[in-house]
Amino acid sequence: MERKEKYNVAIAGATGAVGQEMMQILEERKFPVGKLILLASERSQGKKYSFCGRELSVSVLGENSFRGIDIALFSAGSERSRKYAVCAVASGAVVVDNSSAFRMDPEIPLVVPEINPSAATLHTKKGIVANPNCTTAVALMALKPIYDISRIKRVVATSFQAVSGAGAGGIAELERQVRSWSESRELPRETNTFPHQIAFNVIPHIDSFTQNGYTKEEMKLHNETRKILGDDSILLTATTVRVPVFRSHCISLNLETERKVTVEEARDAIRDFPGVSLVDDPENSDYPMPVESSGKNNCFVGRIREDYTVKKGLSLWVSGDQLKKGAALNTVQIAELLVRKNV
Ligand code: A2P
């Protein structure tokens, strides 16, 4: 990408939960945006949004959407990424893709800027950089500071994932059900986004099941963690669960390290790591929760304790706004990295 004062940016999926967050973050972080193009489906054609005091209207995503675009941020689902990311690259744009379409492609970097920034610039042969799964990104923000003290051998992860992780449709579904309940009406029977009623329920099922009994979401955590840490020997077993929370994913992490890591060492490492805040004062009922982490850029880590069942183990808890660090913020941070490194 040619160095410029301002970059023409396109957001594919601009009307969605992550796309909207991308617009806000570009503005907040004063990303050097020249022209901004908002793209979505035909349903949203002509919808108006304001960006930095300008009124912009949504166009339909298509093969010719990317003329003159320097950076294309994709958050319109894997199918659209597979179809249109190549068109954006052919038009001369660098793509930062928030879907799962390219994450495990060995020629495409998968990046969390605080963790493996050099990967973004090492091999952008295909003109695409992938953004990790939202739960993986939040979990890794807690794991990496520990990993830097001692290699982690095995992780048992249990996630508590907000409905906005399933997009605008997930938010609308929980709202509909809670509204019906609060108005003493029967809860709507049909569900569009989740396999069961989500209000007043928890659902241990995110994405589809694979042959080994795990869901795709659970296997993404395992595979993407290995790729981002560059460690094919780390083992991670996950159970991913949808909970009736609007925003912010939480993950319980139990890990075994190569050498013993004390609680104090872990706390110091978390405190020092960029993008992470330590909230760990259980005596005063102070620990990370979605009501605190929602809308924040940092991921919050607490409940750090030694696992008394093994010689070298820790348990901890992380809460992070998955629309931000798990998606839009991380995507914009990658774009910032590419601009800084002149990729
Ligand atoms: P639209 O709002 O027009 O449906 P979310 O993850 O919050 O559901 O958002 C998905 C995003 O992807 C939305 O911006 C949505 O646009 C967009 N999208 C979904 N299907 C298509 C499609 N076939 N073509 C272009 N954009 C799409």
Tab-separated table of C-alpha atoms and ligand atoms in Angstrom:
chain	number	residue	atom	x	y	z
A	1	MET	CA	0.000	0.000	0.000
A	2	GLU	CA	1.324	3.353	-1.036
A	3	ARG	CA	1.957	5.718	1.907
A	4	LYS	CA	-0.698	8.420	1.968
A	5	GLU	CA	-1.997	11.096	4.271
A	6	LYS	CA	-5.498	9.631	4.070
A	7	TYR	CA	-6.764	6.237	3.010
A	8	ASN	CA	-10.000	5.383	1.246
A	9	VAL	CA	-11.761	2.773	3.367
A	10	ALA	CA	-14.695	0.457	2.629
A	11	ILE	CA	-16.692	-1.422	5.263
A	12	ALA	CA	-18.439	-4.513	3.916
A	13	GLY	CA	-21.239	-5.276	6.368
A	14	ALA	CA	-21.441	-1.675	7.587
A	15	THR	CA	-25.017	-2.014	8.867
A	16	GLY	CA	-24.244	-4.988	11.138
A	17	ALA	CA	-23.292	-5.048	14.821
A	18	VAL	CA	-19.548	-5.199	14.042
A	19	GLY	CA	-19.742	-2.875	11.019
A	20	GLN	CA	-21.378	-0.156	13.119
A	21	GLU	CA	-18.701	-0.576	15.742
A	22	MET	CA	-16.010	-0.283	13.043
A	23	MET	CA	-17.392	3.095	11.967
A	24	GLN	CA	-17.353	4.333	15.540
A	25	ILE	CA	-13.816	3.081	16.191
A	26	LEU	CA	-12.418	4.585	12.976
A	27	GLU	CA	-13.848	7.910	14.117
A	28	GLU	CA	-12.760	7.587	17.778
A	29	ARG	CA	-9.208	6.604	16.901
A	30	LYS	CA	-8.958	9.274	14.216
A	31	PHE	CA	-7.941	6.733	11.604
A	32	PRO	CA	-6.777	8.755	8.557
A	33	VAL	CA	-9.894	8.104	6.494
A	34	GLY	CA	-10.241	9.858	3.150
A	35	LYS	CA	-13.394	8.482	1.544
A	36	LEU	CA	-15.506	5.979	3.515
A	37	ILE	CA	-17.745	3.595	1.572
A	38	LEU	CA	-20.479	1.705	3.430
A	39	LEU	CA	-21.523	-1.605	1.904
A	40	ALA	CA	-24.280	-4.051	2.833
A	41	SER	CA	-27.055	-6.072	1.220
A	42	GLU	CA	-29.847	-4.745	-1.014
A	43	ARG	CA	-32.039	-4.566	2.101
A	44	SER	CA	-29.969	-1.645	3.382
A	45	GLN	CA	-29.411	0.259	0.154
A	46	GLY	CA	-29.698	4.002	0.784
A	47	LYS	CA	-29.706	3.729	4.616
A	48	LYS	CA	-28.021	6.811	6.056
A	49	TYR	CA	-25.309	6.981	8.713
A	50	SER	CA	-23.181	9.833	9.942
A	51	PHE	CA	-19.403	9.601	10.109
A	52	CYS	CA	-17.163	12.458	11.279
A	53	GLY	CA	-19.972	14.929	10.615
A	54	ARG	CA	-20.581	13.607	7.092
A	55	GLU	CA	-23.758	11.838	6.028
A	56	LEU	CA	-23.043	8.617	4.166
A	57	SER	CA	-25.467	6.267	2.506
A	58	VAL	CA	-25.147	2.513	2.142
A	59	SER	CA	-24.433	0.920	-1.239
A	60	VAL	CA	-24.928	-2.685	-2.235
A	61	LEU	CA	-21.814	-4.848	-1.869
A	62	GLY	CA	-20.701	-6.056	-5.288
A	63	GLU	CA	-17.693	-6.932	-7.401
A	64	ASN	CA	-17.152	-3.311	-8.386
A	65	SER	CA	-17.493	-1.791	-4.922
A	66	PHE	CA	-13.773	-1.397	-4.334
A	67	ARG	CA	-12.502	0.927	-7.065
A	68	GLY	CA	-10.139	3.460	-5.506
A	69	ILE	CA	-10.298	1.775	-2.095
A	70	ASP	CA	-7.052	1.332	-0.134
A	71	ILE	CA	-8.353	-0.662	2.832
A	72	ALA	CA	-11.425	-2.895	2.895
A	73	LEU	CA	-12.739	-4.043	6.266
A	74	PHE	CA	-14.997	-7.080	5.907
A	75	SER	CA	-17.687	-8.085	8.380
A	76	ALA	CA	-20.529	-9.388	6.244
A	77	GLY	CA	-20.120	-13.127	6.906
A	78	SER	CA	-17.795	-15.783	5.479
A	79	GLU	CA	-19.744	-16.289	2.281
A	80	ARG	CA	-19.410	-12.607	1.305
A	81	SER	CA	-15.738	-12.573	2.322
A	82	ARG	CA	-15.016	-15.588	0.107
A	83	LYS	CA	-16.832	-13.998	-2.793
A	84	TYR	CA	-15.759	-10.352	-2.570
A	85	ALA	CA	-12.410	-10.150	-0.710
A	86	VAL	CA	-10.640	-11.246	-3.900
A	87	CYS	CA	-12.446	-8.463	-5.819
A	88	ALA	CA	-11.207	-5.929	-3.268
A	89	VAL	CA	-7.635	-7.244	-3.574
A	90	ALA	CA	-7.871	-7.235	-7.383
A	91	SER	CA	-8.889	-3.564	-7.164
A	92	GLY	CA	-5.709	-2.838	-5.216
A	93	ALA	CA	-7.096	-2.796	-1.655
A	94	VAL	CA	-5.681	-4.562	1.381
A	95	VAL	CA	-8.413	-6.577	3.110
A	96	VAL	CA	-8.784	-7.035	6.853
A	97	ASP	CA	-11.335	-9.801	7.203
A	98	ASN	CA	-13.373	-10.421	10.297
A	99	SER	CA	-14.908	-13.712	9.118
A	100	SER	CA	-13.619	-17.249	9.506
A	101	ALA	CA	-13.095	-17.607	5.731
A	102	PHE	CA	-9.304	-17.207	5.652
A	103	ARG	CA	-8.161	-17.578	9.248
A	104	MET	CA	-6.536	-20.973	8.881
A	105	ASP	CA	-5.055	-20.356	5.419
A	106	PRO	CA	-1.292	-20.778	5.988
A	107	GLU	CA	-0.552	-17.909	3.602
A	108	ILE	CA	-2.843	-15.478	5.389
A	109	PRO	CA	-1.785	-13.940	8.693
A	110	LEU	CA	-4.128	-14.167	11.681
A	111	VAL	CA	-3.348	-11.255	13.926
A	112	VAL	CA	-3.925	-9.773	17.361
A	113	PRO	CA	-1.718	-6.658	17.264
A	114	GLU	CA	-0.661	-6.886	20.937
A	115	ILE	CA	0.346	-10.531	20.454
A	116	ASN	CA	1.792	-11.206	16.995
A	117	PRO	CA	2.080	-7.852	15.190
A	118	SER	CA	4.992	-9.012	13.033
A	119	ALA	CA	2.787	-11.694	11.424
A	120	ALA	CA	0.713	-8.955	9.762
A	121	THR	CA	3.631	-7.756	7.720
A	122	LEU	CA	5.478	-11.019	7.171
A	123	HIS	CA	3.367	-12.610	4.518
A	124	THR	CA	0.516	-10.555	3.111
A	125	LYS	CA	0.994	-12.285	-0.222
A	126	LYS	CA	-2.707	-12.615	-0.767
A	127	GLY	CA	-3.470	-9.044	0.297
A	128	ILE	CA	-5.652	-10.299	3.136
A	129	VAL	CA	-5.112	-10.265	6.898
A	130	ALA	CA	-7.557	-12.231	9.047
A	131	ASN	CA	-9.041	-11.144	12.337
A	132	PRO	CA	-9.537	-13.947	14.865
A	133	ASN	CA	-12.778	-15.342	16.240
A	134	CYS	CA	-14.084	-13.021	18.950
A	135	THR	CA	-13.783	-15.547	21.794
A	136	THR	CA	-10.257	-16.501	20.731
A	137	ALA	CA	-9.161	-12.854	20.726
A	138	VAL	CA	-10.540	-12.140	24.203
A	139	ALA	CA	-9.184	-15.413	25.659
A	140	LEU	CA	-5.731	-14.800	24.169
A	141	MET	CA	-5.505	-11.343	25.708
A	142	ALA	CA	-5.578	-13.133	29.086
A	143	LEU	CA	-3.411	-16.102	28.065
A	144	LYS	CA	-0.556	-14.323	26.309
A	145	PRO	CA	0.827	-12.442	29.357
A	146	ILE	CA	1.044	-15.794	31.190
A	147	TYR	CA	2.429	-17.561	28.124
A	148	ASP	CA	5.246	-14.991	28.076
A	149	ILE	CA	6.274	-16.125	31.588
A	150	SER	CA	6.017	-19.825	30.843
A	151	ARG	CA	4.840	-21.821	27.872
A	152	ILE	CA	1.284	-23.042	28.429
A	153	LYS	CA	0.854	-26.757	27.799
A	154	ARG	CA	-2.904	-27.167	28.065
A	155	VAL	CA	-5.976	-24.970	28.481
A	156	VAL	CA	-9.535	-25.856	29.485
A	157	ALA	CA	-11.765	-22.993	28.363
A	158	THR	CA	-15.448	-22.413	29.046
A	159	SER	CA	-16.983	-19.390	27.389
A	160	PHE	CA	-20.065	-17.343	28.287
A	161	GLN	CA	-20.857	-15.545	25.048
A	162	ALA	CA	-23.064	-12.502	24.540
A	163	VAL	CA	-25.875	-12.501	21.984
A	164	SER	CA	-24.271	-9.693	19.943
A	165	GLY	CA	-21.596	-12.236	18.996
A	166	ALA	CA	-24.285	-13.611	16.677
A	167	GLY	CA	-24.786	-10.160	15.116
A	168	ALA	CA	-27.682	-7.733	15.044
A	169	GLY	CA	-30.137	-10.650	14.770
A	170	GLY	CA	-28.954	-12.060	18.111
A	171	ILE	CA	-29.487	-8.729	19.863
A	172	ALA	CA	-32.982	-8.386	18.381
A	173	GLU	CA	-33.926	-11.931	19.436
A	174	LEU	CA	-33.016	-11.423	23.110
A	175	GLU	CA	-34.729	-7.992	23.111
A	176	ARG	CA	-37.942	-9.479	21.673
A	177	GLN	CA	-38.047	-12.259	24.239
A	178	VAL	CA	-37.262	-10.016	27.232
A	179	ARG	CA	-39.852	-7.459	26.094
A	180	SER	CA	-42.537	-10.152	25.831
A	181	TRP	CA	-41.683	-11.407	29.313
A	182	SER	CA	-41.728	-7.911	30.839
A	183	GLU	CA	-45.146	-7.287	29.276
A	184	SER	CA	-46.415	-10.626	30.683
A	185	ARG	CA	-46.883	-11.978	27.169
A	186	GLU	CA	-45.986	-15.477	26.103
A	187	LEU	CA	-42.414	-15.582	24.727
A	188	PRO	CA	-42.334	-15.792	20.900
A	189	ARG	CA	-42.043	-19.455	19.937
A	190	GLU	CA	-40.030	-19.027	16.804
A	191	THR	CA	-36.290	-18.348	17.024
A	192	ASN	CA	-34.331	-16.968	14.085
A	193	THR	CA	-30.795	-16.812	15.405
A	194	PHE	CA	-30.406	-19.257	18.294
A	195	PRO	CA	-31.458	-22.917	18.416
A	196	HIS	CA	-33.539	-22.298	21.591
A	197	GLN	CA	-35.044	-19.463	23.631
A	198	ILE	CA	-32.108	-17.372	24.840
A	199	ALA	CA	-33.851	-15.154	27.435
A	200	PHE	CA	-33.473	-16.716	30.923
A	201	ASN	CA	-31.557	-19.621	29.425
A	202	VAL	CA	-27.994	-20.728	28.618
A	203	ILE	CA	-27.285	-22.701	25.450
A	204	PRO	CA	-24.147	-24.895	25.217
A	205	HIS	CA	-24.176	-24.737	21.427
A	206	ILE	CA	-22.508	-22.061	19.257
A	207	ASP	CA	-22.065	-22.691	15.523
A	208	SER	CA	-22.578	-26.193	14.151
A	209	PHE	CA	-21.387	-29.476	15.641
A	210	THR	CA	-18.420	-31.263	14.085
A	211	GLN	CA	-17.708	-34.993	13.936
A	212	ASN	CA	-15.725	-35.067	17.186
A	213	GLY	CA	-18.692	-33.753	19.182
A	214	TYR	CA	-17.221	-30.254	19.551
A	215	THR	CA	-18.760	-27.252	17.817
A	216	LYS	CA	-16.943	-25.296	15.119
A	217	GLU	CA	-16.696	-22.386	17.588
A	218	GLU	CA	-14.891	-24.662	20.060
A	219	MET	CA	-12.469	-25.944	17.436
A	220	LYS	CA	-11.785	-22.372	16.255
A	221	LEU	CA	-10.531	-21.574	19.750
A	222	HIS	CA	-8.099	-24.497	19.585
A	223	ASN	CA	-6.876	-23.945	16.032
A	224	GLU	CA	-6.634	-20.155	16.090
A	225	THR	CA	-4.850	-20.110	19.456
A	226	ARG	CA	-2.146	-22.348	17.976
A	227	LYS	CA	-1.762	-20.185	14.891
A	228	ILE	CA	-1.615	-16.847	16.741
A	229	LEU	CA	0.825	-18.098	19.386
A	230	GLY	CA	2.818	-19.931	16.711
A	231	ASP	CA	2.748	-23.021	18.942
A	232	ASP	CA	1.384	-26.225	17.458
A	233	SER	CA	1.830	-28.159	20.646
A	234	ILE	CA	-0.498	-26.152	22.896
A	235	LEU	CA	-3.673	-28.098	23.663
A	236	LEU	CA	-6.986	-26.352	24.223
A	237	THR	CA	-10.319	-27.960	24.938
A	238	ALA	CA	-13.353	-25.672	24.986
A	239	THR	CA	-17.042	-25.593	25.774
A	240	THR	CA	-18.677	-22.514	24.278
A	241	VAL	CA	-21.961	-21.326	25.739
A	242	ARG	CA	-24.413	-18.597	24.707
A	243	VAL	CA	-25.779	-16.564	27.616
A	244	PRO	CA	-28.515	-13.888	27.758
A	245	VAL	CA	-26.087	-10.954	27.911
A	246	PHE	CA	-26.124	-8.270	25.217
A	247	ARG	CA	-22.421	-7.479	25.055
A	248	SER	CA	-19.055	-8.847	26.247
A	249	HIS	CA	-17.893	-12.416	26.262
A	250	CYS	CA	-16.500	-14.021	29.430
A	251	ILE	CA	-14.178	-17.010	29.432
A	252	SER	CA	-13.142	-19.210	32.325
A	253	LEU	CA	-9.599	-20.438	31.651
A	254	ASN	CA	-7.851	-23.257	33.437
A	255	LEU	CA	-4.287	-23.761	32.315
A	256	GLU	CA	-1.247	-25.908	32.913
A	257	THR	CA	2.124	-24.266	32.456
A	258	GLU	CA	5.565	-25.710	31.775
A	259	ARG	CA	7.036	-24.031	34.834
A	260	LYS	CA	5.144	-22.919	37.911
A	261	VAL	CA	3.635	-19.427	37.634
A	262	THR	CA	2.570	-17.823	40.904
A	263	VAL	CA	-0.549	-15.714	41.275
A	264	GLU	CA	1.612	-12.647	41.888
A	265	GLU	CA	3.672	-13.245	38.735
A	266	ALA	CA	0.490	-13.690	36.730
A	267	ARG	CA	-1.059	-10.524	38.181
A	268	ASP	CA	2.071	-8.490	37.392
A	269	ALA	CA	2.162	-9.809	33.828
A	270	ILE	CA	-1.522	-9.000	33.269
A	271	ARG	CA	-1.037	-5.512	34.732
A	272	ASP	CA	1.865	-4.828	32.345
A	273	PHE	CA	0.273	-6.178	29.177
A	274	PRO	CA	-1.149	-3.628	26.701
A	275	GLY	CA	-4.897	-3.801	26.176
A	276	VAL	CA	-5.536	-5.730	29.400
A	277	SER	CA	-6.609	-4.514	32.862
A	278	LEU	CA	-6.373	-6.445	36.104
A	279	VAL	CA	-9.591	-6.496	38.162
A	280	ASP	CA	-8.832	-8.946	40.919
A	281	ASP	CA	-9.958	-8.073	44.408
A	282	PRO	CA	-12.287	-10.913	45.365
A	283	GLU	CA	-12.502	-9.762	49.015
A	284	ASN	CA	-14.348	-6.710	47.746
A	285	SER	CA	-16.356	-8.696	45.161
A	286	ASP	CA	-14.266	-7.092	42.450
A	287	TYR	CA	-13.833	-9.233	39.351
A	288	PRO	CA	-14.434	-8.735	35.607
A	289	MET	CA	-18.047	-8.716	34.429
A	290	PRO	CA	-19.844	-7.770	31.181
A	291	VAL	CA	-21.542	-4.771	32.811
A	292	GLU	CA	-18.076	-3.304	33.363
A	293	SER	CA	-16.283	-4.459	30.218
A	294	SER	CA	-19.034	-3.558	27.722
A	295	GLY	CA	-18.087	-0.607	25.563
A	296	LYS	CA	-14.446	-0.737	26.707
A	297	ASN	CA	-11.408	-1.381	24.550
A	298	ASN	CA	-9.458	-3.314	27.185
A	299	CYS	CA	-10.103	-6.906	28.252
A	300	PHE	CA	-10.446	-7.396	32.014
A	301	VAL	CA	-8.822	-10.298	33.873
A	302	GLY	CA	-9.357	-11.503	37.434
A	303	ARG	CA	-10.147	-14.451	39.745
A	304	ILE	CA	-6.518	-15.522	39.280
A	305	ARG	CA	-5.774	-18.476	41.511
A	306	GLU	CA	-3.485	-21.471	41.634
A	307	ASP	CA	-5.150	-24.701	40.618
A	308	TYR	CA	-4.680	-26.883	43.694
A	309	THR	CA	-5.314	-30.097	41.717
A	310	VAL	CA	-2.078	-29.897	39.682
A	311	LYS	CA	1.521	-28.820	40.373
A	312	LYS	CA	1.724	-26.043	37.778
A	313	GLY	CA	-1.725	-24.726	37.040
A	314	LEU	CA	-3.721	-21.507	37.169
A	315	SER	CA	-7.388	-20.637	36.858
A	316	LEU	CA	-8.539	-17.227	35.743
A	317	TRP	CA	-11.470	-15.325	34.279
A	318	VAL	CA	-11.580	-12.776	31.466
A	319	SER	CA	-14.341	-10.470	30.284
A	320	GLY	CA	-13.967	-8.451	27.084
A	321	ASP	CA	-16.260	-6.582	24.720
A	322	GLN	CA	-16.231	-8.961	21.782
A	323	LEU	CA	-17.609	-6.348	19.389
A	324	LYS	CA	-14.540	-4.272	20.198
A	325	LYS	CA	-11.428	-6.341	20.980
A	326	GLY	CA	-12.999	-9.478	19.554
A	327	ALA	CA	-13.907	-7.806	16.282
A	328	ALA	CA	-14.036	-4.137	15.247
A	329	LEU	CA	-11.256	-2.753	17.425
A	330	ASN	CA	-8.849	-5.556	16.536
A	331	THR	CA	-9.686	-5.090	12.831
A	332	VAL	CA	-8.976	-1.353	12.975
A	333	GLN	CA	-5.792	-1.994	14.996
A	334	ILE	CA	-4.634	-4.338	12.197
A	335	ALA	CA	-5.393	-1.609	9.634
A	336	GLU	CA	-3.364	0.846	11.735
A	337	LEU	CA	-0.490	-1.628	11.786
A	338	LEU	CA	-0.600	-2.045	8.009
A	339	VAL	CA	-0.628	1.709	7.484
A	340	ARG	CA	2.239	2.206	9.965
A	341	LYS	CA	4.321	-0.522	8.347
A	342	ASN	CA	3.355	0.648	4.886
A	343	VAL	CA	2.259	-2.840	3.810
B	1	A2P	P1	-27.807	-6.017	5.874
B	1	A2P	O1	-27.973	-5.206	7.134
B	1	A2P	O2	-28.158	-5.265	4.660
B	1	A2P	O3	-28.424	-7.374	5.966
B	1	A2P	P2	-24.675	-8.911	11.538
B	1	A2P	O4	-23.504	-9.813	11.747
B	1	A2P	O5	-24.850	-7.898	12.613
B	1	A2P	O6	-25.918	-9.691	11.239
B	1	A2P	O7	-24.354	-8.070	10.210
B	1	A2P	C1	-24.128	-8.689	8.990
B	1	A2P	C2	-23.729	-7.638	7.959
B	1	A2P	O8	-23.508	-8.311	6.730
B	1	A2P	C3	-24.825	-6.601	7.713
B	1	A2P	O9	-24.245	-5.371	7.398
B	1	A2P	C4	-25.534	-7.193	6.510
B	1	A2P	O10	-26.217	-6.255	5.726
B	1	A2P	C5	-24.366	-7.738	5.734
B	1	A2P	N1	-24.818	-8.754	4.786
B	1	A2P	C6	-25.520	-9.880	5.045
B	1	A2P	N2	-25.802	-10.531	3.898
B	1	A2P	C7	-25.290	-9.791	2.894
B	1	A2P	C8	-25.256	-9.928	1.459
B	1	A2P	N3	-25.801	-10.966	0.840
B	1	A2P	N4	-24.618	-8.960	0.756
B	1	A2P	C9	-24.055	-7.915	1.362
B	1	A2P	N5	-24.055	-7.733	2.710
B	1	A2P	C10	-24.659	-8.653	3.460
